[in-house]
XYZ file of C-alpha atoms in Angstrom:
499
model
C 96.286 96.740 105.690
C 93.904 93.458 104.779
C 91.575 94.136 101.309
C 89.154 92.554 100.047
C 89.544 92.366 95.929
C 86.315 91.509 93.608
C 88.332 88.481 91.482
C 85.320 87.433 89.352
C 81.329 89.108 89.199
C 80.324 92.221 89.280
C 82.773 95.088 90.010
C 85.534 92.608 89.095
C 88.261 94.407 90.258
C 87.047 96.570 93.027
C 88.627 97.374 96.291
C 87.819 97.348 99.714
C 89.223 97.978 102.447
C 88.513 96.455 105.952
C 89.278 99.343 108.304
C 86.131 98.412 110.663
C 85.675 95.658 113.357
C 82.745 94.116 110.848
C 82.136 94.492 107.390
C 79.022 92.940 106.097
C 78.380 91.157 102.937
C 75.214 91.144 100.324
C 72.944 91.857 98.149
C 71.555 95.292 100.567
C 74.056 96.033 103.132
C 74.691 99.740 104.372
C 78.220 100.626 104.732
C 79.490 97.146 103.436
C 80.423 95.052 100.268
C 77.290 95.397 97.873
C 77.350 92.083 96.299
C 74.772 92.569 93.198
C 74.286 88.497 92.282
C 71.653 86.110 92.658
C 73.357 84.165 94.418
C 73.894 86.062 97.432
C 71.565 86.991 99.845
C 70.169 90.456 102.053
C 72.909 89.537 104.257
C 74.767 86.878 103.836
C 78.676 87.175 104.959
C 80.580 89.118 107.490
C 84.207 89.633 107.727
C 85.414 90.383 111.484
C 88.596 90.644 113.066
C 90.131 90.178 116.583
C 93.093 91.774 116.602
C 95.354 90.931 113.927
C 92.729 88.197 112.744
C 90.095 88.106 110.035
C 87.510 85.806 109.973
C 85.006 85.508 107.610
C 80.840 84.559 108.866
C 78.142 82.918 107.356
C 75.146 84.683 108.345
C 72.619 81.628 107.613
C 72.776 82.652 103.845
C 70.562 80.883 100.972
C 73.012 78.733 99.278
C 76.564 79.379 101.596
C 79.140 80.543 101.631
C 83.000 79.235 100.902
C 86.819 79.583 101.671
C 88.851 77.935 98.612
C 85.898 75.999 97.595
C 84.996 74.609 100.876
C 82.106 75.499 102.912
C 81.766 77.558 106.256
C 79.962 78.912 108.616
C 82.903 80.726 110.555
C 87.087 80.568 109.538
C 89.742 82.154 110.254
C 91.070 83.676 106.742
C 94.943 83.787 105.239
C 96.434 86.495 103.140
C 95.012 85.049 98.771
C 92.202 82.883 100.570
C 89.259 83.225 98.003
C 85.694 83.554 99.274
C 82.703 82.770 97.248
C 79.168 84.170 97.820
C 76.556 83.098 94.884
C 78.611 83.637 91.368
C 80.925 85.835 92.875
C 84.569 85.460 94.211
C 86.915 87.878 96.286
C 90.665 87.709 97.615
C 91.435 88.190 101.108
C 94.756 90.609 100.397
C 96.936 92.775 102.058
C 97.285 95.830 100.431
C 101.277 96.468 100.932
C 102.047 92.928 99.449
C 99.789 94.014 96.476
C 102.576 96.672 95.670
C 104.598 94.437 94.643
C 102.981 91.743 93.027
C 104.781 90.930 89.970
C 101.913 90.114 88.670
C 101.338 93.703 87.974
C 104.429 94.884 86.867
C 104.535 93.869 83.177
C 102.098 95.178 80.924
C 100.791 93.577 77.472
C 102.087 95.125 74.659
C 101.392 94.660 70.284
C 105.186 94.778 68.856
C 108.170 93.382 70.146
C 111.942 94.744 68.982
C 113.762 98.153 68.843
C 113.550 100.863 66.308
C 117.274 102.335 66.885
C 116.127 105.296 64.938
C 114.702 106.880 68.158
C 116.590 105.213 70.702
C 120.352 105.199 71.908
C 122.200 101.389 72.637
C 125.030 101.514 75.060
C 126.775 98.621 76.815
C 128.137 98.784 80.236
C 131.789 98.722 79.677
C 130.497 101.548 77.467
C 130.610 103.880 80.144
C 133.363 106.294 80.125
C 134.790 106.719 82.927
C 135.292 110.399 83.299
C 136.684 112.166 86.612
C 133.990 114.527 88.129
C 134.551 118.049 86.577
C 134.318 120.950 88.395
C 131.642 123.686 87.681
C 129.624 120.857 86.034
C 125.835 120.393 87.413
C 125.231 117.195 86.007
C 128.881 115.859 86.564
C 129.112 117.322 90.405
C 125.268 115.552 90.146
C 126.604 112.053 89.086
C 129.347 112.067 91.832
C 126.487 112.696 94.629
C 124.829 110.295 93.373
C 127.057 106.941 93.351
C 128.493 108.339 96.594
C 125.787 108.667 98.797
C 124.861 105.116 97.095
C 128.043 103.641 98.450
C 127.043 105.044 101.290
C 124.434 103.559 101.765
C 125.980 99.729 100.531
C 127.859 100.551 103.370
C 125.631 100.998 106.186
C 122.642 98.916 105.260
C 122.522 95.501 106.396
C 119.297 94.280 105.100
C 118.881 94.007 101.401
C 115.186 95.052 100.920
C 115.833 98.424 102.477
C 119.206 98.995 101.230
C 117.236 98.508 97.647
C 113.795 100.583 98.569
C 116.739 102.924 99.426
C 118.768 102.902 96.695
C 116.133 103.389 94.271
C 114.840 106.850 96.212
C 118.155 108.078 95.971
C 118.592 107.263 92.172
C 115.082 108.123 91.885
C 115.023 111.733 93.416
C 117.794 112.629 91.234
C 116.423 112.064 88.243
C 113.542 113.649 89.433
C 111.804 110.949 87.164
C 107.773 109.777 87.801
C 108.686 106.265 89.084
C 111.779 103.930 88.972
C 112.070 100.488 89.449
C 114.962 97.818 90.558
C 113.502 94.869 88.933
C 114.556 91.080 89.295
C 113.883 88.831 86.704
C 112.521 85.313 87.717
C 114.433 82.117 86.272
C 115.798 84.675 83.886
C 112.915 85.846 81.629
C 111.515 89.362 81.564
C 107.800 87.988 80.899
C 107.891 87.836 85.197
C 109.314 90.409 87.224
C 109.934 90.875 91.136
C 110.224 94.168 91.783
C 113.148 94.593 94.687
C 113.384 98.609 94.924
C 110.901 101.618 93.650
C 109.885 105.143 94.148
C 107.753 106.981 93.422
C 106.918 110.587 93.096
C 105.174 112.153 95.536
C 101.265 112.708 94.365
C 102.129 110.297 91.375
C 99.804 107.280 91.698
C 102.266 103.559 91.554
C 102.259 103.287 87.736
C 103.069 99.629 86.986
C 101.024 99.450 83.866
C 104.132 101.792 82.535
C 106.740 98.960 81.886
C 107.797 98.046 79.046
C 108.626 94.086 78.229
C 109.990 94.877 74.984
C 112.970 96.850 76.282
C 112.832 94.382 79.774
C 113.553 91.537 76.872
C 116.124 93.166 74.820
C 117.771 94.508 77.977
C 117.941 91.363 79.532
C 119.111 89.309 76.274
C 121.543 91.875 74.978
C 122.921 93.567 78.434
C 122.877 96.821 76.616
C 121.046 99.941 78.334
C 118.483 101.653 76.326
C 117.279 105.602 76.215
C 113.972 106.950 74.234
C 113.464 110.358 74.829
C 109.515 109.715 73.746
C 107.715 106.318 73.713
C 104.721 107.873 72.202
C 107.057 109.695 68.729
C 108.555 106.223 68.901
C 106.928 103.475 66.617
C 108.539 100.885 69.035
C 106.480 102.255 71.790
C 103.186 103.915 70.413
C 100.989 101.378 69.486
C 101.308 99.598 72.847
C 98.465 99.820 74.772
C 100.271 100.824 77.992
C 101.910 103.499 76.209
C 98.442 104.999 74.877
C 96.519 104.143 78.603
C 99.316 105.607 81.314
C 101.168 108.425 78.336
C 104.361 107.186 79.003
C 107.264 109.389 77.318
C 110.493 108.910 78.291
C 112.242 105.891 79.039
C 116.063 104.499 80.832
C 116.062 100.769 81.235
C 119.462 99.457 82.376
C 120.558 95.994 83.085
C 122.040 94.743 86.456
C 124.601 91.994 86.538
C 125.146 89.236 88.881
C 128.139 87.107 88.497
C 128.347 87.325 84.269
C 125.021 86.967 84.063
C 121.793 90.027 83.242
C 119.599 89.022 86.282
C 117.847 92.650 86.733
C 117.482 96.067 85.379
C 116.434 99.595 86.973
C 114.054 100.822 85.125
C 113.512 104.860 85.201
C 110.344 106.699 82.889
C 108.207 109.903 82.778
C 105.407 111.268 81.388
C 107.647 114.221 80.238
C 109.370 114.034 76.737
C 113.064 114.120 76.713
C 113.421 114.020 80.789
C 116.436 111.795 80.580
C 119.301 112.416 78.978
C 123.436 110.215 77.615
C 124.611 111.463 81.120
C 121.457 110.242 82.724
C 122.340 107.080 81.170
C 125.552 106.617 81.939
C 124.600 107.419 86.349
C 121.992 105.299 85.572
C 124.636 102.582 84.197
C 126.891 102.890 86.781
C 123.937 102.490 89.321
C 123.022 98.838 87.495
C 126.652 98.053 88.573
C 127.347 98.991 91.969
C 123.871 97.337 92.431
C 124.600 94.164 90.865
C 127.888 94.159 92.430
C 125.968 94.249 95.671
C 124.088 91.653 95.228
C 126.299 89.211 93.666
C 128.463 89.902 97.432
C 125.205 89.561 99.530
C 124.436 85.938 97.467
C 128.348 84.331 98.394
C 127.370 85.371 101.844
C 124.031 83.566 101.927
C 124.987 80.255 100.242
C 127.617 80.348 102.619
C 124.808 81.382 104.965
C 123.052 78.134 103.644
C 126.515 75.636 104.491
C 125.643 76.714 108.025
C 122.439 76.209 108.273
C 123.026 72.908 107.459
C 125.576 72.701 109.520
C 123.183 73.143 112.511
C 120.623 70.773 110.879
C 123.368 67.808 111.964
C 123.430 69.293 115.484
C 120.022 69.372 115.855
C 119.702 65.631 114.619
C 121.970 64.318 117.980
C 119.561 66.710 120.110
C 117.241 64.560 118.752
C 118.177 61.438 118.785
C 118.605 61.858 122.832
C 114.893 62.704 122.604
C 112.504 61.062 119.406
C 109.101 62.368 120.927
C 110.655 65.918 119.768
C 111.493 64.729 116.723
C 111.333 67.826 114.234
C 110.449 70.269 117.313
C 113.407 72.678 116.465
C 112.911 73.011 112.590
C 109.593 74.220 113.812
C 110.539 76.670 116.514
C 112.743 77.706 114.171
C 110.556 78.620 111.676
C 107.813 80.347 114.448
C 110.783 82.535 115.157
C 112.033 83.487 112.038
C 108.275 84.640 110.832
C 108.086 86.758 113.818
C 111.310 88.423 113.510
C 110.469 89.022 109.605
C 107.342 90.993 110.917
C 109.007 92.757 113.578
C 110.742 94.141 111.144
C 114.840 93.282 112.225
C 117.899 93.415 110.624
C 119.381 90.004 108.456
C 121.688 89.117 110.984
C 118.675 89.318 113.781
C 116.660 87.026 111.358
C 119.344 85.114 111.380
C 119.704 84.548 115.038
C 116.444 84.351 115.865
C 116.376 81.091 113.585
C 119.238 79.213 115.076
C 117.824 80.652 118.510
C 114.893 78.114 116.961
C 117.252 75.784 116.297
C 119.236 75.370 119.381
C 116.912 76.030 121.647
C 117.662 72.490 123.641
C 121.022 72.169 123.018
C 121.954 71.926 126.472
C 119.920 68.774 127.091
C 122.700 67.153 125.411
C 125.160 66.655 128.186
C 122.507 66.244 130.918
C 122.362 62.518 132.218
C 119.251 60.498 133.290
C 119.487 61.801 137.075
C 119.552 65.317 135.923
C 116.494 65.058 133.737
C 114.342 64.194 136.723
C 115.265 66.680 139.056
C 112.189 69.098 137.284
C 113.294 72.425 139.742
C 117.413 72.766 138.457
C 116.994 71.210 134.632
C 116.514 74.680 133.333
C 119.586 75.556 135.616
C 121.620 73.057 134.192
C 120.476 73.206 130.416
C 121.140 77.048 130.390
C 125.071 76.133 132.088
C 125.259 73.165 129.556
C 124.135 75.594 127.057
C 126.714 78.322 127.895
C 130.183 75.790 128.217
C 128.838 74.870 124.836
C 128.340 77.665 123.119
C 130.833 80.317 124.219
C 133.555 79.166 122.063
C 131.882 78.972 119.164
C 132.354 82.263 117.531
C 128.972 83.620 115.970
C 126.499 81.873 117.892
C 127.177 84.212 121.159
C 124.182 86.766 120.078
C 121.707 83.063 120.716
C 123.331 82.548 124.112
C 120.856 84.536 125.848
C 117.349 83.655 124.206
C 118.508 79.903 124.990
C 118.750 81.250 128.311
C 115.251 83.440 128.292
C 113.137 81.013 126.377
C 110.462 80.830 129.885
C 111.410 83.919 130.773
C 107.872 85.589 130.736
C 106.572 89.251 129.758
C 104.982 89.583 133.540
C 107.567 87.925 135.391
C 106.077 84.043 136.018
C 108.653 82.810 134.196
C 111.863 80.972 135.096
C 114.689 80.319 136.196
C 115.320 84.197 136.991
C 111.721 85.460 136.583
C 112.364 88.439 134.233
C 109.911 90.855 132.997
C 109.163 93.456 130.064
C 112.398 94.916 128.425
C 114.653 92.960 130.653
C 113.483 89.760 127.945
C 115.839 90.342 125.410
C 113.889 91.080 122.049
C 115.244 87.624 121.223
C 114.305 85.980 124.229
C 111.009 87.220 123.558
C 110.654 85.830 120.165
C 112.110 82.207 121.176
C 109.549 81.635 123.982
C 106.639 82.888 122.336
C 107.507 80.423 119.616
C 108.221 77.289 121.598
C 104.149 78.124 123.396
C 102.966 78.261 119.883
C 104.405 74.827 119.217
C 103.682 73.636 123.212
C 99.806 74.970 122.833
C 99.328 72.785 119.237
C 100.745 69.948 119.895
C 99.990 69.826 123.420
C 97.095 71.752 124.181
C 99.103 73.525 127.195
C 102.122 73.379 129.001
C 100.055 71.099 131.129
C 99.147 69.188 128.424
C 96.570 68.299 126.568
C 94.943 67.208 123.369
C 96.423 68.904 119.928
C 94.696 72.561 118.577
C 93.659 74.150 115.635
C 95.358 77.315 114.460
C 91.924 78.767 114.611
C 92.297 77.225 118.818
C 95.799 77.975 119.185
C 96.164 81.314 118.093
C 93.050 82.707 120.216
C 94.766 81.343 122.616
C 98.192 82.859 122.728
C 96.497 86.314 121.707
C 94.447 86.653 125.761
C 97.752 86.309 126.781
C 99.270 89.230 125.245
C 99.913 92.110 127.797
C 100.405 88.662 130.528
C 102.935 86.431 129.325
C 103.942 87.799 126.577
C 104.357 91.540 124.906
C 101.908 92.369 122.753
C 103.746 93.202 120.022
C 104.995 90.167 119.418
C 101.590 88.646 119.571
C 101.116 90.881 117.034
C 103.598 89.562 114.708
C 102.865 85.890 114.933
C 98.887 87.063 114.453
C 100.251 88.817 111.417
C 102.682 85.899 109.999
C 99.636 83.688 110.040
C 97.740 85.629 108.375
C 100.180 86.272 105.142
C 100.780 82.662 105.282
C 104.220 82.630 106.208
C 104.188 81.227 109.994
C 103.591 77.544 108.467
C 106.056 78.043 105.073
C 109.327 79.907 106.384
C 111.897 78.643 103.351
C 114.809 79.839 106.201
C 115.731 82.743 103.631
C 117.515 85.650 105.917
C 117.492 88.467 103.344
C 113.957 90.173 102.464
C 115.266 89.726 98.549
C 114.204 86.544 97.200
C 117.402 86.346 93.991
C 117.084 83.231 91.985
């Protein structure tokens, strides 16, 4: 959901959900955003939406409306854009993305270092490997959690979903208020990314309770920490976050990656003495399993990076025959990946969406000059050559249908088979939409014409929903632009950044 957050000015920090089709901003607006600023007109500007696209329009205000310090009469908004009216600055944001914003995780604290009188330190090597003992509730619980975690690891192919499911499983087992799987950016506790989280039902998300000093100690020394009551601990009771958030019990264990402490599992409760030493052992074992899983997936990503670079070499050969298309394959692959991510496709499908974009024109390599001149049969010829080139390459079979269907259309008006609706594979629909976007941006339309701005191209493609293209894919394209991902893909197929 899109929101507006007041960054500076009156009511700083207040958030407004953009639920209606039109949302007015000004000094005297009913049901809109009231900004009590002398530089703001009675009805200064309005936010309006067309499908998944959000716009801001100046309502002939006295002092103007600015987006990223540029005066605008009407502008298409993207996540992160800063809107200034008068001396008040509002930020256009995504509500779900805000929950994962690492800048909201770490709270300011008054002291550093740990008080050994009220905390337990335990290195991962100290975790005792005891077999489950019948009749002991805690042991049975631990075995059950580790078994289910192993099942999630073996079943889930998407790293982001895996970590979310793991956080839910472990958080429920501890009956905690909140649990975070945190990843250090640049091996530092100063900035951490949330990879997975659990919040008890009815408990407001409370990222401000994460203790930076605890994170710093765990990341530096690789030892787990348990404190039974932070409010009674000299290390914690002077912290503003503890006072304001009523923080009590805390567990924090390291997550190792290739011999380094790169992340932590952080668990906390507002109850005193909520966790035991046995709980700390389970948390430490979970940290070991998460580190192993992330390490394996990181190695796979390294191999995938080598594979992608090999694909770029092949694409260079394709573009050498048609220099006017230089850079097109990279652009289309980026669009495909952005759309696929917004559709929520699995990791292997994200990879295949990118590959389909990169290799969409591979069938043109063997074309003779005579075959290129025969417009009626050129698509059939290209599909034939694509099959011949890819059928013997292990791992690329899955993208062949998308390449063959790139010119099919949702209403059946495409070619060469005239397929329609769900008869076109999801990757074929994504690739066709990405190619249409590239044509529209650089040539105006299939028949040629002047280049278009992103706003013009997206509005034109929106009109094609339910006709040439399915509405779900079109909405995914529009959301990718709104979130700033459409033209800024890092080509990573794993949802979680592990730097």
